[in-house]
Amino acid sequence: MWRRGRERRRRRAGGACVAKANRTGETRGDAAILLALRTSHTVTDLHAHLRSRLLDAIAGLGVERTAAESCVRLEPPKNRDHGDVALPAFQVAKLAGKAPPALAAELASRVTADDVVESATAAGPFVNFRFRRTALARAVLGAIQSGAAPYGKAAPNGQVVCIDFSSPNIAKPFHIGHMRSTTIGNALCRIHRHVGATVHGINHLGDWGMPFAKMMTAYMRWGNEQELHAQPMRYMFELYKRYGREVKENPGLDAEAAKHFQALESGADNVERRMWQLLRDESLKAFQGPYTRLGVTFDHITGESFFEDKMAGAMQRVTASGVLEQSEGASVVWLKELGIKEPCILQKSDGTTLYHTRDLAAAFYRETTFHPTRILYVVGAEQKLHFDQLKGVLTKMKEPIAAAVEHVPFGLVLSKTDDGKWEKFASRSGNAVFLDEILDEAVAKVRGVIREKNPDLLGADQVAEQVGVSAIVFNDLKNSRIKDVKFDWDSMLQFEGETGPYVQYACARLSSILRKAEAPVPAVAAIDLELLADAERVLLTMMDFGTAVQKAAEQSEPSHVTGHTIALAGEIHSYLREHYVVGQEPRIRDARLVLVDAARSLLATGLGLLGITAPDRM
RNA sequence: GCGCCCGUAGCUCAGUUGGAUAGAGCAUCGCUUUUCUAAAGCGGCGGUCCCAGGUUCGAAUCCUGGCGGGCGCGCCA
């Protein structure tokens, strides 16, 4: 990482490759849905109910029910005016041996209105359905108000998910480049917990290996403890940069570092060991700052050093499996039969271990300790080969845990050059932008906006912190993670449109209404649901929440959740424009209070899944 | 050279395992504040979905071949 002036830090970076739905997650089985439906008195899952009705109708046409199951895919119509959900009838028509439009018409007539379904209309080869507005409101608002899944946390789903994220290199500044793994991993932890998984959030700290040895070497040559304690992060960054400069003049430094690493790996209680402890402690303390601000917590902080004494066992296991070979003095595993040309090196010719070895040991450890169904590695896309190799070695060893290993790649953070092109961030002249500085800048800007728009706000500094940090985090989670993040101060500090502050603002407005209503939020059962017929767009958007979260969990893609919060905030903003709450006659006010409260609650839940808090005022 | 990824409006991006007229935000041009926060809402403008073939009743989506950009490729992580 120090060579060629390029910064390569452990487990971060990115590239541009996609892991597009390359894994299948757990989806609720139809049987489970139908069971839930039968055992409850009020219909809370409108889609499941409709699906069941449709399958009955199709069976009535003489089509094999099991065959029909996979063909009944309800989807939102392109144009909302068509209906709430639609069934493209092409596949069912093929099964029934009829022309799609004819079949659509037949299905539309067979799915008669009931408590839930208001109408079924054929439109060419599509059947458009409309739910009764009261059923829609009752199902959605009732579930949100009672905290039922998917709006609230789901019952245990049997999955155990290890999420390896953040994993910064000790002895280096926590800068913008470390943010992506941290925010994405944090969101995935929260999302998986929400859908019922047992989650182990793991910080696989880079506290071992050559990069660390280089820092140690720099510190032993030029460091002093006072300065280290005074400003650990910055001071270590200075040492890091100095090593980078001096190694160009004196290439022998690398050999010195290698020697120190061997001494450290020997396990003896020596000066290297004490140095390691000191630098590790200081770094961890320093990392806590950004972690606290970002709302990040870990269940386990087991860095590479944690696996130091598990390396020999891992190597034995590989050897015993018979896949290990010698090549140019090193111990490697060839993976050509798995389509990977590059061998995976597990032990260098000097006997020391590598990144792969430690990840292998970690996989074994996690297997026996946690029994995970999935192990997610939230690491930049540029390390795809590494994880392909890791999974490859486990596969070749016929280890069942191989199936659980999933790389969750993400794109680079890019900065704009003077001539307007985008390039890899912070690679020039060792100039890193510290994450804290970015957060501070955003918070300061927010503070200014508050001064201007809401000068009397109490606790403005705390709110500014919440809103400023959300702008940065939200921006990071807004798009598909594989996309590069264009780091641009102007757009980063923009709080209008699809941003964190926009969603928070919707929450604040809703909270404000609840405060000023001078009436408590009634129970769903106590209001006249007919009065919410004008809120159908809001309600239909709310109903999409479960799908969004489920997809986010399955595809390791927090942006599905981010997108839903934007959509819901937009709908509620529009609704509020024309529908007042305060000052309305009690029956209308009460009905709208339930809606407003549910919207606020669901927005806060969505933001919470992203690690973002929602202030009541801003 | 080989492998992987990306390419949709001026910019940044959505587009659900192939489905109806390809959607948002920013920018730009208008409009909206005598009631709950204008960090908002409503409307206008803006498209060769990189190109060419193929599969299909139907392709931005799947396949093949190009073009452009990014990332990676034995003892770093």
XYZ file of C-alpha atoms (C1' of nucleotides) in Angstrom:
695
model
C 0.000 0.000 0.000
C 2.876 2.300 0.371
C 4.402 1.433 -2.878
C 4.062 3.483 -5.994
C 2.579 6.243 -3.965
C -0.772 4.611 -4.132
C -2.722 4.259 -1.066
C -4.156 0.884 -0.611
C -5.813 0.440 2.610
C -7.135 -2.686 4.056
C -10.686 -3.586 3.268
C -11.670 -0.418 1.727
C -11.589 1.058 -1.634
C -13.872 0.038 -4.299
C -14.070 -0.281 -7.963
C -16.877 -0.752 -10.158
C -18.281 -4.140 -10.333
C -21.674 -5.319 -9.525
C -23.036 -8.003 -7.357
C -26.453 -7.856 -8.797
C -28.716 -10.058 -6.851
C -26.174 -12.810 -6.989
C -27.489 -14.455 -3.946
C -30.846 -15.584 -2.912
C -32.193 -14.518 0.370
C -35.004 -15.894 2.342
C -38.386 -15.007 0.997
C -41.560 -15.698 2.772
C -43.126 -18.807 1.449
C -46.637 -18.594 0.176
C -47.674 -21.268 2.606
C -46.520 -19.103 5.477
C -48.427 -16.150 4.138
C -51.600 -18.126 3.703
C -51.239 -19.586 7.156
C -50.836 -16.163 8.672
C -53.873 -15.098 6.747
C -56.067 -17.902 7.989
C -55.093 -17.482 11.607
C -55.814 -13.780 11.782
C -59.247 -12.246 11.750
C -58.499 -9.015 9.988
C -56.604 -9.122 6.774
C -53.288 -7.398 7.294
C -51.535 -8.572 4.179
C -53.579 -7.340 1.278
C -51.271 -8.771 -1.339
C -51.442 -12.223 0.172
C -55.197 -12.066 0.274
C -55.442 -10.981 -3.339
C -52.995 -13.613 -4.400
C -55.029 -16.258 -2.703
C -58.179 -15.036 -4.430
C -56.412 -15.068 -7.749
C -55.131 -18.584 -7.315
C -58.652 -19.710 -6.542
C -59.874 -18.027 -9.692
C -57.158 -19.596 -11.797
C -57.817 -23.008 -10.303
C -61.442 -22.492 -11.306
C -60.254 -22.315 -14.883
C -58.812 -25.763 -14.570
C -55.190 -24.771 -14.247
C -52.959 -26.754 -11.911
C -52.661 -24.691 -8.756
C -49.006 -25.369 -8.089
C -48.153 -24.419 -11.642
C -50.079 -21.200 -11.317
C -48.324 -20.176 -8.111
C -45.145 -19.127 -9.848
C -47.022 -17.263 -12.567
C -48.986 -15.018 -10.280
C -46.720 -12.056 -9.845
C -48.426 -8.965 -8.631
C -46.695 -5.761 -9.453
C -47.403 -2.090 -9.142
C -48.874 -0.706 -12.349
C -46.736 1.731 -14.257
C -49.453 4.262 -14.046
C -51.095 4.577 -10.657
C -54.415 5.434 -12.217
C -54.686 1.890 -13.468
C -54.989 0.453 -10.012
C -53.143 -0.488 -6.856
C -51.627 -3.693 -8.130
C -51.646 -5.426 -11.463
C -51.251 -8.909 -12.787
C -49.692 -9.280 -16.208
C -51.641 -12.265 -17.444
C -49.256 -13.551 -20.098
C -47.894 -16.527 -18.247
C -51.160 -17.634 -16.754
C -52.683 -17.359 -20.222
C -50.049 -19.690 -21.579
C -50.874 -22.224 -18.858
C -54.574 -21.940 -19.541
C -54.044 -22.069 -23.275
C -55.906 -18.836 -23.860
C -55.134 -15.456 -25.301
C -53.891 -13.039 -22.606
C -56.636 -10.419 -23.066
C -59.373 -13.050 -22.946
C -57.886 -14.618 -19.864
C -57.440 -11.256 -18.176
C -61.108 -10.527 -18.732
C -62.080 -13.893 -17.342
C -59.959 -13.456 -14.221
C -61.310 -9.976 -13.696
C -64.839 -11.325 -13.658
C -63.972 -14.214 -11.366
C -62.238 -12.130 -8.730
C -65.338 -10.535 -7.350
C -65.354 -7.758 -4.818
C -64.994 -8.697 -1.170
C -63.967 -7.051 2.091
C -60.555 -6.296 0.689
C -60.808 -6.185 -3.060
C -62.870 -3.349 -4.414
C -62.533 -4.084 -8.090
C -60.729 -6.131 -10.670
C -60.571 -4.698 -14.161
C -59.115 -6.147 -17.298
C -57.075 -3.781 -19.441
C -55.832 -5.689 -22.419
C -53.542 -8.444 -21.118
C -53.421 -6.926 -17.641
C -55.758 -7.255 -14.716
C -55.757 -4.211 -12.485
C -56.920 -4.471 -8.910
C -58.053 -1.881 -6.493
C -58.253 -2.408 -2.759
C -61.050 -1.037 -0.683
C -59.791 2.175 0.840
C -60.960 1.214 4.279
C -59.260 -2.166 4.096
C -56.091 -0.528 2.866
C -56.046 2.021 5.659
C -56.984 -0.504 8.313
C -54.330 -2.989 7.281
C -51.473 -0.529 6.917
C -52.188 1.873 9.739
C -53.190 -0.891 12.115
C -49.947 -2.747 11.542
C -47.843 0.376 11.894
C -49.631 1.459 15.030
C -49.236 -1.924 16.662
C -45.628 -2.268 15.554
C -46.363 -5.427 13.602
C -43.932 -6.688 10.997
C -42.814 -5.609 8.522
C -43.215 -2.122 9.968
C -41.898 -3.287 13.305
C -39.230 -5.859 13.973
C -40.066 -9.316 12.654
C -40.027 -12.524 14.646
C -36.772 -14.515 14.423
C -36.370 -15.833 10.884
C -33.777 -18.430 11.716
C -30.963 -16.693 9.919
C -27.652 -15.914 11.534
C -25.816 -13.206 9.642
C -22.226 -12.213 10.278
C -21.452 -8.797 8.871
C -17.782 -7.926 8.513
C -17.621 -4.186 8.027
C -15.756 -0.947 8.579
C -12.495 -2.757 9.330
C -10.184 0.237 9.187
C -6.468 -0.061 9.362
C -5.217 0.830 12.740
C -2.591 3.516 12.876
C -4.117 5.393 10.033
C -6.611 8.204 9.881
C -10.264 7.376 9.697
C -11.089 9.274 6.588
C -13.708 9.552 3.921
C -12.617 6.304 2.318
C -13.574 4.314 5.391
C -17.032 5.703 5.493
C -18.682 3.504 2.906
C -17.999 0.133 4.469
C -18.967 1.599 7.817
C -22.283 3.125 6.799
C -23.316 0.285 4.501
C -22.371 -2.367 7.041
C -24.105 -0.524 9.833
C -27.295 -0.238 7.790
C -27.159 -3.922 6.860
C -26.816 -4.890 10.524
C -29.902 -2.879 11.381
C -31.869 -4.109 8.369
C -31.133 -7.763 9.035
C -32.091 -7.412 12.677
C -35.333 -5.812 11.580
C -36.264 -8.753 9.374
C -35.571 -11.176 12.177
C -31.995 -12.352 11.728
C -29.503 -12.834 14.526
C -26.752 -10.434 13.563
C -23.104 -10.367 14.486
C -21.585 -7.056 13.473
C -17.868 -7.571 13.296
C -15.105 -5.004 13.031
C -12.297 -6.959 11.414
C -9.715 -4.390 12.362
C -6.548 -4.152 10.309
C -4.264 -4.455 13.284
C -1.754 -6.886 11.875
C 0.466 -7.454 8.889
C 2.913 -5.331 6.948
C 1.033 -2.034 6.927
C 0.949 -2.160 10.631
C 4.615 -3.123 10.758
C 5.410 -0.082 8.667
C 3.634 2.206 11.052
C 5.451 0.558 13.907
C 8.754 1.097 12.153
C 7.951 4.752 11.590
C 6.987 5.207 15.203
C 10.077 3.444 16.502
C 12.293 5.655 14.375
C 10.673 9.041 14.703
C 7.735 8.855 17.081
C 7.257 10.228 20.519
C 4.566 9.372 22.973
C 3.499 12.874 24.024
C 2.579 13.853 20.517
C 0.860 10.519 19.978
C -1.403 10.971 22.983
C -2.127 14.586 22.142
C -3.528 13.919 18.669
C -3.304 10.224 17.905
C -5.105 10.233 14.583
C -3.299 13.170 13.074
C 0.037 12.294 14.507
C -0.077 8.777 13.161
C -1.086 10.151 9.815
C 2.021 12.336 9.854
C 4.152 9.300 10.605
C 2.396 7.392 7.857
C 3.150 10.112 5.327
C 6.745 10.412 6.532
C 7.321 6.712 6.034
C 5.945 7.040 2.549
C 8.412 9.831 1.791
C 11.429 8.272 3.399
C 11.016 4.819 1.935
C 11.663 6.315 -1.462
C 15.117 7.449 -0.333
C 15.725 4.410 1.798
C 14.141 1.219 0.448
C 15.727 -0.671 3.336
C 12.873 0.552 5.505
C 10.569 -2.102 4.131
C 12.991 -4.825 5.120
C 13.151 -3.316 8.575
C 9.387 -3.361 8.782
C 9.320 -6.978 7.656
C 11.748 -7.828 10.442
C 9.554 -6.098 12.984
C 6.554 -7.995 11.722
C 8.331 -11.302 12.085
C 9.261 -10.324 15.631
C 5.659 -9.446 16.321
C 4.337 -12.639 14.803
C 6.781 -14.701 16.853
C 4.484 -14.150 19.789
C 7.299 -13.192 22.110
C 6.797 -10.426 24.664
C 9.077 -7.935 23.002
C 9.278 -4.279 22.098
C 7.202 -4.876 18.959
C 4.440 -6.414 21.025
C 4.313 -3.440 23.383
C 4.374 -1.032 20.478
C 1.527 -2.911 18.853
C -0.565 -2.631 21.986
C 0.079 1.084 22.321
C -0.771 1.956 18.735
C -3.810 -0.295 18.772
C -5.210 1.245 21.938
C -4.721 4.772 20.678
C -6.314 4.006 17.331
C -9.354 2.360 18.824
C -9.905 5.337 21.056
C -9.659 7.638 18.086
C -12.052 5.570 15.939
C -14.702 5.782 18.599
C -15.324 9.410 17.665
C -16.596 8.791 14.131
C -18.363 5.611 15.187
C -20.364 7.455 17.817
C -21.306 10.223 15.430
C -22.400 7.730 12.786
C -24.393 5.664 15.266
C -22.233 2.617 14.633
C -21.766 -0.185 17.100
C -20.133 -3.576 16.811
C -20.881 -6.846 18.473
C -17.301 -8.005 18.066
C -14.070 -6.154 17.548
C -11.920 -9.003 16.425
C -9.182 -7.701 14.213
C -6.636 -9.631 12.281
C -4.509 -9.932 15.416
C -7.303 -11.894 17.050
C -6.631 -14.694 14.603
C -2.904 -14.680 15.153
C -3.000 -17.870 17.222
C -5.538 -19.492 14.908
C -3.400 -19.266 11.823
C -1.483 -22.503 12.356
C -4.714 -24.395 12.854
C -6.148 -22.949 9.679
C -3.028 -23.887 7.736
C -3.212 -27.424 9.101
C -6.789 -27.676 8.015
C -5.903 -26.537 4.508
C -2.966 -28.920 4.359
C -5.068 -31.809 5.597
C -7.627 -31.189 2.907
C -4.914 -31.782 0.346
C -5.422 -28.616 -1.688
C -2.200 -26.869 -0.659
C 0.715 -26.785 -3.080
C 4.203 -25.303 -3.106
C 5.030 -22.689 -5.688
C 8.208 -20.657 -5.809
C 8.760 -21.203 -2.131
C 5.291 -20.158 -1.124
C 2.296 -22.250 -0.091
C -0.593 -21.701 -2.443
C -3.948 -23.095 -3.479
C -4.644 -23.234 -7.204
C -8.194 -22.482 -8.202
C -8.023 -22.862 -11.979
C -10.809 -25.425 -12.008
C -13.024 -22.791 -10.390
C -12.226 -20.297 -13.112
C -9.703 -18.305 -11.079
C -6.304 -18.125 -12.685
C -4.438 -16.453 -9.886
C -3.308 -18.781 -7.113
C -4.289 -17.968 -3.573
C -1.115 -17.556 -1.535
C -1.539 -18.592 2.056
C 2.041 -18.530 3.266
C 4.957 -16.511 1.983
C 8.374 -17.999 1.329
C 9.601 -16.405 4.548
C 6.962 -18.334 6.464
C 4.715 -15.424 7.387
C 1.019 -15.393 6.693
C -1.118 -13.142 4.594
C -4.463 -11.436 4.307
C -6.017 -14.611 2.868
C -4.721 -16.757 5.683
C -6.281 -14.521 8.276
C -9.614 -14.412 6.483
C -9.564 -18.168 6.212
C -8.889 -18.518 9.932
C -11.639 -15.983 10.575
C -14.106 -17.965 8.454
C -13.384 -21.118 10.419
C -13.677 -19.256 13.688
C -16.989 -17.690 12.726
C -18.318 -21.018 11.562
C -17.733 -22.733 14.885
C -18.596 -19.720 17.015
C -21.681 -18.307 15.317
C -22.938 -20.993 12.886
C -23.802 -18.298 10.352
C -26.135 -18.798 7.408
C -24.516 -15.823 5.707
C -21.209 -14.047 6.195
C -21.235 -10.658 4.520
C -17.945 -8.937 3.783
C -18.656 -5.279 3.214
C -15.473 -4.451 1.367
C -14.674 -2.344 -1.698
C -15.264 -3.815 -5.137
C -11.573 -3.749 -5.948
C -11.105 -6.646 -3.579
C -13.453 -8.912 -5.485
C -10.676 -11.280 -6.473
C -9.646 -11.672 -2.865
C -13.081 -12.833 -1.815
C -13.523 -14.990 -4.895
C -10.304 -16.692 -3.861
C -11.369 -17.007 -0.238
C -14.646 -18.609 -1.252
C -12.770 -20.657 -3.848
C -10.338 -22.142 -1.343
C -13.191 -23.047 1.003
C -15.105 -24.556 -1.898
C -12.120 -26.587 -3.023
C -11.684 -27.770 0.548
C -15.339 -28.838 0.433
C -16.076 -26.742 3.481
C -19.834 -26.097 3.814
C -19.158 -22.585 5.089
C -18.070 -21.668 1.556
C -21.721 -21.252 0.642
C -22.200 -18.618 3.327
C -19.359 -16.381 2.181
C -20.638 -13.328 0.297
C -18.632 -10.342 -0.780
C -20.692 -7.154 -0.595
C -18.756 -4.797 -2.854
C -19.194 -1.071 -3.197
C -17.840 1.677 -5.405
C -15.068 4.165 -4.874
C -15.234 7.606 -3.398
C -14.212 9.978 -6.154
C -13.143 13.584 -6.035
C -13.310 16.157 -8.753
C -10.121 17.322 -10.371
C -9.479 20.880 -11.487
C -10.434 20.053 -15.046
C -13.733 18.596 -13.940
C -12.969 14.898 -14.148
C -13.614 12.371 -11.410
C -10.747 10.456 -9.906
C -10.032 8.181 -6.999
C -10.179 10.123 -3.798
C -7.267 11.193 -1.686
C -4.642 9.439 -3.686
C -2.691 12.571 -4.379
C 0.093 13.658 -2.088
C -1.252 11.725 0.878
C -3.951 14.297 1.407
C -6.801 12.616 3.107
C -9.991 14.320 4.108
C -10.777 13.256 7.631
C -14.302 12.041 8.101
C -14.688 14.263 11.124
C -13.906 17.322 9.033
C -16.599 16.438 6.527
C -19.141 15.860 9.246
C -18.128 19.108 10.951
C -18.527 21.049 7.748
C -21.983 19.608 7.130
C -23.029 20.308 10.702
C -21.798 23.908 10.474
C -23.750 24.450 7.288
C -26.885 23.038 8.896
C -26.345 25.283 11.896
C -26.424 28.231 9.520
C -29.639 27.059 7.896
C -31.261 26.684 11.299
C -30.188 30.192 12.287
C -31.897 31.455 9.198
C -35.054 29.346 9.174
C -35.711 28.456 12.768
C -33.725 30.849 14.955
C -35.645 30.045 18.125
C -35.022 26.318 17.942
C -34.007 24.864 21.262
C -31.073 22.491 21.258
C -30.065 23.743 17.838
C -26.525 22.419 18.104
C -27.684 18.913 18.743
C -30.202 19.092 15.928
C -27.525 20.450 13.602
C -25.375 17.441 14.453
C -28.245 15.055 13.686
C -29.135 16.739 10.428
C -25.598 17.368 9.211
C -24.480 13.809 9.794
C -27.628 12.502 8.152
C -26.856 14.477 5.001
C -23.518 12.712 4.671
C -24.710 9.242 5.626
C -27.855 9.426 3.527
C -25.845 10.561 0.533
C -23.657 7.503 0.953
C -26.619 5.122 1.097
C -28.813 6.778 -1.492
C -27.633 5.020 -4.632
C -26.809 1.411 -5.387
C -23.717 0.695 -3.370
C -21.777 -0.411 -6.433
C -21.923 3.094 -7.858
C -18.983 5.325 -7.138
C -19.753 8.142 -4.750
C -18.926 11.480 -6.274
C -17.617 13.489 -3.416
C -18.469 17.050 -4.170
C -18.827 19.628 -1.429
C -21.642 21.446 -3.183
C -23.888 18.463 -3.592
C -22.793 16.959 -0.275
C -23.894 20.095 1.543
C -27.115 20.322 -0.356
C -30.158 19.753 1.814
C -32.868 20.015 -0.786
C -34.417 17.286 -2.849
C -33.579 13.666 -2.185
C -31.455 14.089 0.903
C -31.344 13.025 4.508
C -32.491 16.439 5.718
C -35.454 16.257 3.327
C -36.711 13.092 4.998
C -35.937 14.453 8.439
C -37.796 17.611 7.558
C -40.891 15.571 6.755
C -40.571 13.928 10.178
C -40.210 17.283 11.866
C -43.295 18.671 10.159
C -45.306 15.618 11.150
C -44.069 15.910 14.721
C -45.046 19.529 14.714
C -48.577 18.650 13.671
C -48.844 16.048 16.401
C -47.729 18.642 18.946
C -50.182 21.239 17.778
C -53.182 18.976 17.336
C -54.111 19.260 21.000
C -55.589 15.805 20.831
C -54.027 12.404 21.332
C -53.561 10.050 18.405
C -56.560 7.718 18.416
C -56.440 3.983 17.837
C -57.050 2.900 14.265
C -60.196 1.102 15.361
C -61.595 4.373 16.696
C -61.505 6.403 13.511
C -63.647 6.555 10.408
C -61.404 5.009 7.763
C -63.568 6.349 4.960
C -62.139 9.743 5.755
C -58.703 8.603 4.649
C -59.778 7.734 1.134
C -57.850 10.783 -0.041
C -54.641 9.409 1.445
C -54.406 6.429 -0.859
C -51.047 7.347 -2.321
C -49.517 7.698 1.103
C -51.012 4.400 2.216
C -49.915 2.532 -0.883
C -46.396 3.855 -0.446
C -46.403 2.781 3.172
C -47.412 -0.662 2.058
C -44.227 -0.896 -0.033
C -42.054 -0.656 3.060
C -41.888 -4.389 3.718
C -40.819 -5.167 0.175
C -38.128 -2.515 0.307
C -36.652 -3.804 3.547
C -36.838 -7.400 2.420
C -35.033 -6.594 -0.790
C -32.442 -4.594 1.070
C -31.719 -7.601 3.268
C -31.655 -10.123 0.459
C -29.518 -8.058 -1.870
C -27.406 -6.382 0.807
C -28.592 -3.131 -0.663
C -29.549 -0.401 1.829
C -30.516 1.970 -0.991
C -33.867 0.206 -1.268
C -34.646 1.510 2.192
C -33.245 4.942 1.426
C -35.437 5.104 -1.657
C -38.519 4.198 0.296
C -37.964 6.936 2.857
C -37.673 9.453 0.020
C -40.849 8.174 -1.622
C -42.840 8.257 1.597
C -41.537 11.680 2.587
C -42.544 12.957 -0.854
C -46.041 11.534 -0.613
C -46.668 12.881 2.846
C -45.317 16.301 1.876
C -47.772 16.412 -1.015
C -50.617 15.201 1.140
C -50.020 17.761 3.851
C -50.152 20.527 1.310
C -53.837 20.055 0.785
C -54.980 18.280 3.907
C -54.851 20.167 7.151
C -55.076 18.470 10.469
C -55.142 21.140 13.109
C -58.427 22.982 13.155
C -60.370 20.372 11.226
C -63.540 18.930 12.614
C -62.733 16.186 15.164
C -63.616 13.186 13.019
C -61.390 14.328 10.170
C -58.664 15.509 12.509
C -58.594 12.176 14.293
C -58.374 10.168 11.108
C -55.557 12.336 9.813
C -53.762 12.203 13.141
C -53.521 8.453 12.794
C -52.100 8.852 9.322
C -49.642 11.541 10.363
C -48.483 9.565 13.344
C -48.025 6.433 11.260
C -46.088 8.306 8.599
C -43.794 9.875 11.148
C -43.272 6.557 12.819
C -42.506 4.730 9.589
C -40.138 7.427 8.367
C -38.291 7.291 11.662
C -38.096 3.511 11.370
C -36.696 3.733 7.861
C -34.122 6.315 8.847
C -33.277 4.227 11.890
C -32.489 1.277 9.651
C -29.961 3.526 7.935
C -28.412 4.616 11.207
C -29.979 8.063 11.022
C -32.005 9.731 13.755
C -35.027 11.934 13.229
C -35.307 15.111 15.313
C -38.770 16.293 16.365
C -37.901 19.820 15.367
C -35.404 21.267 12.976
C -3.061 -9.400 -22.744
C -6.764 -11.794 -19.385
C -10.879 -11.196 -15.806
C -14.749 -8.333 -13.467
C -17.886 -3.956 -13.279
C -20.270 0.411 -15.217
C -22.717 3.144 -19.610
C -30.595 5.696 -19.024
C -32.483 13.651 -19.499
C -27.213 19.080 -19.238
C -25.534 16.712 -14.014
C -26.428 12.682 -10.199
C -29.341 8.456 -10.329
C -34.236 4.980 -10.037
C -36.342 1.514 -13.174
C -38.545 -4.660 -8.735
C -36.662 -12.486 -11.290
C -38.387 -9.364 -19.525
C -44.483 -6.302 -19.355
C -48.815 -0.914 -20.207
C -47.005 6.030 -22.268
C -38.858 4.866 -19.407
C -39.340 7.873 -13.860
C -37.079 11.095 -9.711
C -33.716 14.860 -7.646
C -30.319 18.823 -9.066
C -29.870 22.669 -12.732
C -33.158 25.886 -15.712
C -38.140 28.600 -16.552
C -42.926 29.731 -14.232
C -46.451 29.401 -10.065
C -47.867 28.521 -4.624
C -46.983 31.197 2.156
C -54.457 35.040 5.751
C -53.957 27.818 9.009
C -50.106 22.558 11.139
C -41.949 24.284 9.435
C -41.326 27.073 1.684
C -35.127 22.308 4.111
C -41.742 22.196 1.010
C -45.559 21.723 -2.962
C -47.444 22.237 -8.266
C -46.358 22.861 -13.462
C -42.953 23.658 -18.043
C -38.443 22.296 -20.577
C -35.374 18.158 -21.185
C -34.510 10.796 -23.873
C -30.873 7.426 -30.350
C -31.956 3.834 -22.498
C -23.558 3.692 -25.747
C -23.723 1.002 -30.843
C -25.013 -3.398 -33.914
C -27.128 -8.019 -34.263
C -30.044 -12.071 -31.757
C -33.980 -14.572 -28.474
C -39.318 -13.316 -27.416
C -46.152 -12.072 -28.244
C -43.094 -8.166 -25.810
C -36.128 -5.972 -24.359
C -33.459 -0.238 -20.758
C -33.751 -5.351 -18.637
C -31.688 -11.708 -21.328
C -27.623 -13.587 -25.227
C -23.466 -12.459 -28.759
C -20.066 -8.954 -30.806
C -18.163 -4.051 -30.657
C -17.165 1.111 -28.444
C -16.184 4.191 -24.117
C -14.808 4.526 -18.832
C -13.282 2.182 -14.117
C -11.104 -1.729 -11.139
C -8.184 -6.092 -10.569
C -4.370 -9.761 -12.061
C 1.875 -14.634 -6.835
C 4.347 -13.866 -1.837
C 0.492 -5.734 0.023
C -4.095 -5.376 2.353
